[in-house]
């Protein structure tokens, strides 16, 4: 062995033997929409001083890459509304260029995508998730509280034209989009996009009872199976979705079922909020403050040990319950932790 070689970094492995190779980083809690299942109508957003600067976010991501993270997903809030967010993507591309990172991906509502699609590709982004719950402009306005479907469709088209592999994420909402499931699938597959349905999760208090929104995906799948021939697929993106191939369209449908099937046993991820709070599990309150060690020292040593200490207490899993009048699993809304 070369005596001058740097010591091999101990990979991040949690107490259950799961290697943590995937970090989802929320770059803002703000959003240009207020989706009814994600935010309440009058949200209080964080003061700017609490939010990590783009330089701090870059340092934080670099620390995770140094600890063996192979994939980073940028999310929010709406990541593309953060001023100058592209400088972060440009910064992260250096890890892609030298091969210390496999992938930088993005989850977006698509409203600003038409402006940024090309630049994302230039920064090495290859895959993006775009959230879209309906193709009806009025229903879209309703579910996002004021969003413009046309802007999102223009964003999706621009992303696809720029060469991004687009996946559509659709939250299944009872009485809202179950009757559109088939047309959403046909629309997405007709454009070469995979589509993943997500069960609504009990995160953050809401004006409405969650039980009114919850639609088990077992029901939705049965509905789709009455029109489509679906066979389980071995396709996996490293995420929690279980995929099915659809014979009629040649496309894939994913199902993310945190409620009806717990997917925690293969969890390979952690989440960092825009204030530098590391959540080891989306559905649990335990967290570690990374902002303090990040701001305390220009050396990364305190930050790295804070990350290691946190991973050492990653819980086995979540225990979401959606029952009438049940309290949310966490006080924080999804825009805080990032999807
Ligand atoms: N603004 C971006 C977007 O909408 O894609 C990124 C952040 S958003 C919080 C990420 C994903 O979380 C979206 O697909 C959204 O539909 C989903 N989401 C938000 N609240 C949710 C909830 N309570 N249950 C399940 N999914 C939720
Ligand atoms: Fe914004 Fe995304 Fe939450 Fe909708 S789901 S309010 S677009 S952060």
mmCIF file of N, CA and C in Angstrom, residues 15-99:
data_model
loop_
_atom_site.group_PDB
_atom_site.id
_atom_site.type_symbol
_atom_site.label_atom_id
_atom_site.label_comp_id
_atom_site.label_asym_id
_atom_site.label_seq_id
_atom_site.Cartn_x
_atom_site.Cartn_y
_atom_site.Cartn_z
ATOM 1 N N UNK A 15 -26.923 1.785 12.411
ATOM 2 C CA UNK A 15 -26.873 0.639 13.331
ATOM 3 C C UNK A 15 -27.540 -0.612 12.782
ATOM 4 N N UNK A 16 -28.328 -0.479 11.710
ATOM 5 C CA UNK A 16 -29.001 -1.656 11.148
ATOM 6 C C UNK A 16 -28.278 -2.167 9.904
ATOM 7 N N UNK A 17 -27.046 -1.663 9.719
ATOM 8 C CA UNK A 17 -26.217 -2.150 8.626
ATOM 9 C C UNK A 17 -26.560 -1.537 7.279
ATOM 10 N N UNK A 18 -27.389 -0.494 7.266
ATOM 11 C CA UNK A 18 -27.767 0.129 5.996
ATOM 12 C C UNK A 18 -26.730 1.197 5.656
ATOM 13 N N UNK A 19 -26.137 1.094 4.463
ATOM 14 C CA UNK A 19 -25.149 2.095 4.037
ATOM 15 C C UNK A 19 -25.901 3.350 3.580
ATOM 16 N N UNK A 20 -25.483 4.485 4.057
ATOM 17 C CA UNK A 20 -26.165 5.735 3.734
ATOM 18 C C UNK A 20 -25.421 6.417 2.587
ATOM 19 N N UNK A 21 -25.984 6.273 1.399
ATOM 20 C CA UNK A 21 -25.294 6.761 0.210
ATOM 21 C C UNK A 21 -26.090 7.847 -0.507
ATOM 22 N N UNK A 22 -27.227 8.227 0.056
ATOM 23 C CA UNK A 22 -28.154 9.109 -0.643
ATOM 24 C C UNK A 22 -28.592 10.215 0.309
ATOM 25 N N UNK A 23 -28.359 11.456 -0.103
ATOM 26 C CA UNK A 23 -28.717 12.602 0.736
ATOM 27 C C UNK A 23 -29.672 13.498 -0.040
ATOM 28 N N UNK A 24 -30.777 13.817 0.594
ATOM 29 C CA UNK A 24 -31.729 14.747 -0.007
ATOM 30 C C UNK A 24 -31.590 16.072 0.715
ATOM 31 N N UNK A 25 -31.314 17.103 -0.046
ATOM 32 C CA UNK A 25 -31.004 18.397 0.548
ATOM 33 C C UNK A 25 -32.073 19.405 0.155
ATOM 34 N N UNK A 26 -32.745 19.943 1.173
ATOM 35 C CA UNK A 26 -33.739 20.977 0.900
ATOM 36 C C UNK A 26 -33.017 22.320 0.917
ATOM 37 N N UNK A 27 -33.163 23.090 -0.152
ATOM 38 C CA UNK A 27 -32.411 24.347 -0.251
ATOM 39 C C UNK A 27 -33.255 25.559 0.134
ATOM 40 N N UNK A 28 -34.544 25.355 0.339
ATOM 41 C CA UNK A 28 -35.411 26.432 0.806
ATOM 42 C C UNK A 28 -36.691 25.825 1.356
ATOM 43 N N UNK A 29 -37.329 26.513 2.298
ATOM 44 C CA UNK A 29 -38.654 26.054 2.736
ATOM 45 C C UNK A 29 -39.739 26.793 1.965
ATOM 46 N N UNK A 30 -39.324 27.763 1.145
ATOM 47 C CA UNK A 30 -40.311 28.600 0.438
ATOM 48 C C UNK A 30 -40.783 27.936 -0.843
ATOM 49 N N UNK A 31 -41.922 28.379 -1.303
ATOM 50 C CA UNK A 31 -42.460 27.799 -2.538
ATOM 51 C C UNK A 31 -43.401 28.802 -3.173
ATOM 52 N N UNK A 32 -43.515 28.707 -4.487
ATOM 53 C CA UNK A 32 -44.464 29.572 -5.186
ATOM 54 C C UNK A 32 -45.867 28.958 -5.187
ATOM 55 N N UNK A 33 -46.023 27.726 -4.715
ATOM 56 C CA UNK A 33 -47.329 27.088 -4.583
ATOM 57 C C UNK A 33 -47.617 26.796 -3.109
ATOM 58 N N UNK A 34 -48.835 26.396 -2.829
ATOM 59 C CA UNK A 34 -49.206 25.987 -1.470
ATOM 60 C C UNK A 34 -50.058 24.717 -1.578
ATOM 61 N N UNK A 35 -49.491 23.635 -2.090
ATOM 62 C CA UNK A 35 -50.283 22.417 -2.312
ATOM 63 C C UNK A 35 -51.019 22.033 -1.025
ATOM 64 N N UNK A 36 -52.272 21.641 -1.197
ATOM 65 C CA UNK A 36 -53.152 21.488 -0.031
ATOM 66 C C UNK A 36 -52.707 20.379 0.925
ATOM 67 N N UNK A 37 -51.964 19.391 0.420
ATOM 68 C CA UNK A 37 -51.523 18.295 1.283
ATOM 69 C C UNK A 37 -50.142 18.587 1.869
ATOM 70 N N UNK A 38 -49.489 19.625 1.377
ATOM 71 C CA UNK A 38 -48.100 19.902 1.772
ATOM 72 C C UNK A 38 -48.006 21.066 2.741
ATOM 73 N N UNK A 39 -48.754 22.128 2.472
ATOM 74 C CA UNK A 39 -48.632 23.339 3.286
ATOM 75 C C UNK A 39 -50.012 23.803 3.716
ATOM 76 N N UNK A 40 -50.030 24.561 4.814
ATOM 77 C CA UNK A 40 -51.284 25.231 5.123
ATOM 78 C C UNK A 40 -51.289 26.537 4.324
ATOM 79 N N UNK A 41 -52.427 27.213 4.291
ATOM 80 C CA UNK A 41 -52.528 28.373 3.399
ATOM 81 C C UNK A 41 -51.628 29.525 3.859
ATOM 82 N N UNK A 42 -51.630 29.770 5.179
ATOM 83 C CA UNK A 42 -50.761 30.855 5.663
ATOM 84 C C UNK A 42 -49.578 30.243 6.396
ATOM 85 N N UNK A 43 -48.521 30.054 5.657
ATOM 86 C CA UNK A 43 -47.318 29.452 6.225
ATOM 87 C C UNK A 43 -46.404 30.570 6.720
ATOM 88 N N UNK A 44 -45.712 30.318 7.811
ATOM 89 C CA UNK A 44 -44.641 31.220 8.235
ATOM 90 C C UNK A 44 -43.342 30.616 7.736
ATOM 91 N N UNK A 45 -42.644 31.363 6.898
ATOM 92 C CA UNK A 45 -41.380 30.829 6.408
ATOM 93 C C UNK A 45 -40.233 31.290 7.307
ATOM 94 N N UNK A 46 -39.121 30.618 7.148
ATOM 95 C CA UNK A 46 -37.980 30.860 8.041
ATOM 96 C C UNK A 46 -37.312 32.197 7.737
ATOM 97 N N UNK A 47 -36.789 32.848 8.773
ATOM 98 C CA UNK A 47 -36.006 34.051 8.509
ATOM 99 C C UNK A 47 -34.726 33.689 7.752
ATOM 100 N N UNK A 48 -34.271 34.587 6.897
ATOM 101 C CA UNK A 48 -33.116 34.299 6.018
ATOM 102 C C UNK A 48 -31.876 33.862 6.812
ATOM 103 N N UNK A 49 -31.655 34.486 7.978
ATOM 104 C CA UNK A 49 -30.407 34.187 8.714
ATOM 105 C C UNK A 49 -30.348 32.730 9.179
ATOM 106 N N UNK A 50 -31.525 32.100 9.300
ATOM 107 C CA UNK A 50 -31.537 30.700 9.738
ATOM 108 C C UNK A 50 -31.220 29.733 8.601
ATOM 109 N N UNK A 51 -31.374 30.233 7.392
ATOM 110 C CA UNK A 51 -31.226 29.347 6.222
ATOM 111 C C UNK A 51 -29.759 29.324 5.803
ATOM 112 N N UNK A 52 -29.266 28.150 5.488
ATOM 113 C CA UNK A 52 -27.870 28.029 5.061
ATOM 114 C C UNK A 52 -27.657 28.786 3.759
ATOM 115 N N UNK A 53 -26.516 29.456 3.657
ATOM 116 C CA UNK A 53 -26.178 30.121 2.401
ATOM 117 C C UNK A 53 -25.880 29.043 1.356
ATOM 118 N N UNK A 54 -25.830 29.438 0.112
ATOM 119 C CA UNK A 54 -25.535 28.456 -0.934
ATOM 120 C C UNK A 54 -24.112 27.916 -0.760
ATOM 121 N N UNK A 55 -23.216 28.757 -0.262
ATOM 122 C CA UNK A 55 -21.835 28.296 -0.005
ATOM 123 C C UNK A 55 -21.839 27.254 1.118
ATOM 124 N N UNK A 56 -22.655 27.499 2.152
ATOM 125 C CA UNK A 56 -22.723 26.526 3.258
ATOM 126 C C UNK A 56 -23.349 25.213 2.767
ATOM 127 N N UNK A 57 -24.364 25.329 1.927
ATOM 128 C CA UNK A 57 -24.982 24.108 1.394
ATOM 129 C C UNK A 57 -23.962 23.320 0.570
ATOM 130 N N UNK A 58 -23.156 24.042 -0.187
ATOM 131 C CA UNK A 58 -22.138 23.382 -0.998
ATOM 132 C C UNK A 58 -21.140 22.638 -0.089
ATOM 133 N N UNK A 59 -20.745 23.289 0.995
ATOM 134 C CA UNK A 59 -19.789 22.669 1.928
ATOM 135 C C UNK A 59 -20.395 21.434 2.582
ATOM 136 N N UNK A 60 -21.670 21.554 2.930
ATOM 137 C CA UNK A 60 -22.373 20.432 3.549
ATOM 138 C C UNK A 60 -22.443 19.234 2.590
ATOM 139 N N UNK A 61 -22.794 19.516 1.346
ATOM 140 C CA UNK A 61 -22.863 18.428 0.352
ATOM 141 C C UNK A 61 -21.485 17.806 0.169
ATOM 142 N N UNK A 62 -20.453 18.648 0.113
ATOM 143 C CA UNK A 62 -19.091 18.129 -0.075
ATOM 144 C C UNK A 62 -18.711 17.220 1.095
ATOM 145 N N UNK A 63 -19.173 17.580 2.304
ATOM 146 C CA UNK A 63 -18.867 16.747 3.472
ATOM 147 C C UNK A 63 -19.501 15.367 3.301
ATOM 148 N N UNK A 64 -20.745 15.341 2.860
ATOM 149 C CA UNK A 64 -21.400 14.038 2.644
ATOM 150 C C UNK A 64 -20.699 13.246 1.541
ATOM 151 N N UNK A 65 -20.286 13.939 0.492
ATOM 152 C CA UNK A 65 -19.575 13.231 -0.585
ATOM 153 C C UNK A 65 -18.284 12.631 -0.025
ATOM 154 N N UNK A 66 -17.608 13.404 0.818
ATOM 155 C CA UNK A 66 -16.377 12.913 1.452
ATOM 156 C C UNK A 66 -16.631 11.691 2.314
ATOM 157 N N UNK A 67 -17.861 11.578 2.822
ATOM 158 C CA UNK A 67 -18.206 10.426 3.666
ATOM 159 C C UNK A 67 -18.833 9.291 2.851
ATOM 160 N N UNK A 68 -18.772 9.411 1.552
ATOM 161 C CA UNK A 68 -19.191 8.292 0.712
ATOM 162 C C UNK A 68 -20.569 8.412 0.096
ATOM 163 N N UNK A 69 -21.269 9.551 0.282
ATOM 164 C CA UNK A 69 -22.577 9.687 -0.384
ATOM 165 C C UNK A 69 -22.367 9.657 -1.896
ATOM 166 N N UNK A 70 -23.196 8.923 -2.604
ATOM 167 C CA UNK A 70 -23.053 8.798 -4.070
ATOM 168 C C UNK A 70 -24.129 9.559 -4.831
ATOM 169 N N UNK A 71 -25.214 9.908 -4.129
ATOM 170 C CA UNK A 71 -26.304 10.607 -4.824
ATOM 171 C C UNK A 71 -26.800 11.761 -3.958
ATOM 172 N N UNK A 72 -27.047 12.885 -4.605
ATOM 173 C CA UNK A 72 -27.619 14.033 -3.902
ATOM 174 C C UNK A 72 -28.856 14.462 -4.674
ATOM 175 N N UNK A 73 -29.959 14.608 -3.964
ATOM 176 C CA UNK A 73 -31.164 15.157 -4.583
ATOM 177 C C UNK A 73 -31.428 16.527 -3.995
ATOM 178 N N UNK A 74 -31.622 17.502 -4.841
ATOM 179 C CA UNK A 74 -31.930 18.859 -4.399
ATOM 180 C C UNK A 74 -33.449 19.027 -4.420
ATOM 181 N N UNK A 75 -33.977 19.470 -3.268
ATOM 182 C CA UNK A 75 -35.413 19.592 -3.156
ATOM 183 C C UNK A 75 -35.746 20.816 -2.316
ATOM 184 N N UNK A 76 -36.996 20.899 -1.864
ATOM 185 C CA UNK A 76 -37.402 22.053 -1.079
ATOM 186 C C UNK A 76 -38.664 21.730 -0.284
ATOM 187 N N UNK A 77 -39.498 22.718 -0.063
ATOM 188 C CA UNK A 77 -39.839 23.898 -0.788
ATOM 189 C C UNK A 77 -39.627 23.716 -2.294
ATOM 190 N N UNK A 78 -39.693 24.809 -2.992
ATOM 191 C CA UNK A 78 -39.422 24.705 -4.417
ATOM 192 C C UNK A 78 -37.983 25.159 -4.667
ATOM 193 N N UNK A 79 -37.107 24.209 -4.991
ATOM 194 C CA UNK A 79 -35.687 24.568 -5.105
ATOM 195 C C UNK A 79 -35.422 25.644 -6.148
ATOM 196 N N UNK A 80 -36.201 25.638 -7.234
ATOM 197 C CA UNK A 80 -35.888 26.580 -8.317
ATOM 198 C C UNK A 80 -36.355 28.007 -8.031
ATOM 199 N N UNK A 81 -37.029 28.227 -6.874
ATOM 200 C CA UNK A 81 -37.334 29.625 -6.518
ATOM 201 C C UNK A 81 -36.237 30.220 -5.638
ATOM 202 N N UNK A 82 -35.279 29.421 -5.210
ATOM 203 C CA UNK A 82 -34.185 29.990 -4.408
ATOM 204 C C UNK A 82 -33.274 30.808 -5.329
ATOM 205 N N UNK A 83 -33.042 32.063 -4.938
ATOM 206 C CA UNK A 83 -32.238 32.943 -5.785
ATOM 207 C C UNK A 83 -30.845 32.355 -5.999
ATOM 208 N N UNK A 84 -30.419 32.341 -7.236
ATOM 209 C CA UNK A 84 -29.070 31.890 -7.604
ATOM 210 C C UNK A 84 -28.812 30.410 -7.301
ATOM 211 N N UNK A 85 -29.876 29.605 -7.237
ATOM 212 C CA UNK A 85 -29.701 28.187 -6.883
ATOM 213 C C UNK A 85 -28.795 27.459 -7.873
ATOM 214 N N UNK A 86 -28.722 27.982 -9.113
ATOM 215 C CA UNK A 86 -27.898 27.277 -10.101
ATOM 216 C C UNK A 86 -26.425 27.268 -9.714
ATOM 217 N N UNK A 87 -26.009 28.234 -8.883
ATOM 218 C CA UNK A 87 -24.593 28.227 -8.469
ATOM 219 C C UNK A 87 -24.309 26.950 -7.650
ATOM 220 N N UNK A 88 -25.306 26.473 -6.913
ATOM 221 C CA UNK A 88 -25.121 25.221 -6.162
ATOM 222 C C UNK A 88 -24.958 24.038 -7.128
ATOM 223 N N UNK A 89 -25.813 23.994 -8.157
ATOM 224 C CA UNK A 89 -25.692 22.904 -9.141
ATOM 225 C C UNK A 89 -24.322 22.961 -9.837
ATOM 226 N N UNK A 90 -23.881 24.182 -10.156
ATOM 227 C CA UNK A 90 -22.558 24.306 -10.787
ATOM 228 C C UNK A 90 -21.483 23.777 -9.845
ATOM 229 N N UNK A 91 -21.605 24.127 -8.568
ATOM 230 C CA UNK A 91 -20.614 23.663 -7.588
ATOM 231 C C UNK A 91 -20.614 22.148 -7.472
ATOM 232 N N UNK A 92 -21.803 21.558 -7.413
ATOM 233 C CA UNK A 92 -21.888 20.098 -7.226
ATOM 234 C C UNK A 92 -21.352 19.335 -8.433
ATOM 235 N N UNK A 93 -21.367 19.989 -9.583
ATOM 236 C CA UNK A 93 -20.935 19.276 -10.794
ATOM 237 C C UNK A 93 -19.454 18.884 -10.703
ATOM 238 N N UNK A 94 -18.690 19.558 -9.824
ATOM 239 C CA UNK A 94 -17.267 19.180 -9.706
ATOM 240 C C UNK A 94 -17.119 17.756 -9.162
ATOM 241 N N UNK A 95 -18.041 17.345 -8.291
ATOM 242 C CA UNK A 95 -17.951 15.975 -7.755
ATOM 243 C C UNK A 95 -18.331 14.953 -8.835
ATOM 244 N N UNK A 96 -19.271 15.354 -9.694
ATOM 245 C CA UNK A 96 -19.646 14.456 -10.793
ATOM 246 C C UNK A 96 -18.464 14.311 -11.751
ATOM 247 N N UNK A 97 -17.801 15.445 -12.000
ATOM 248 C CA UNK A 97 -16.707 15.446 -12.984
ATOM 249 C C UNK A 97 -15.578 14.511 -12.549
ATOM 250 N N UNK A 98 -15.295 14.436 -11.249
ATOM 251 C CA UNK A 98 -14.178 13.587 -10.804
ATOM 252 C C UNK A 98 -14.649 12.192 -10.376
ATOM 253 N N UNK A 99 -15.960 11.951 -10.459
ATOM 254 C CA UNK A 99 -16.460 10.601 -10.195
ATOM 255 C C UNK A 99 -16.662 10.277 -8.719
#
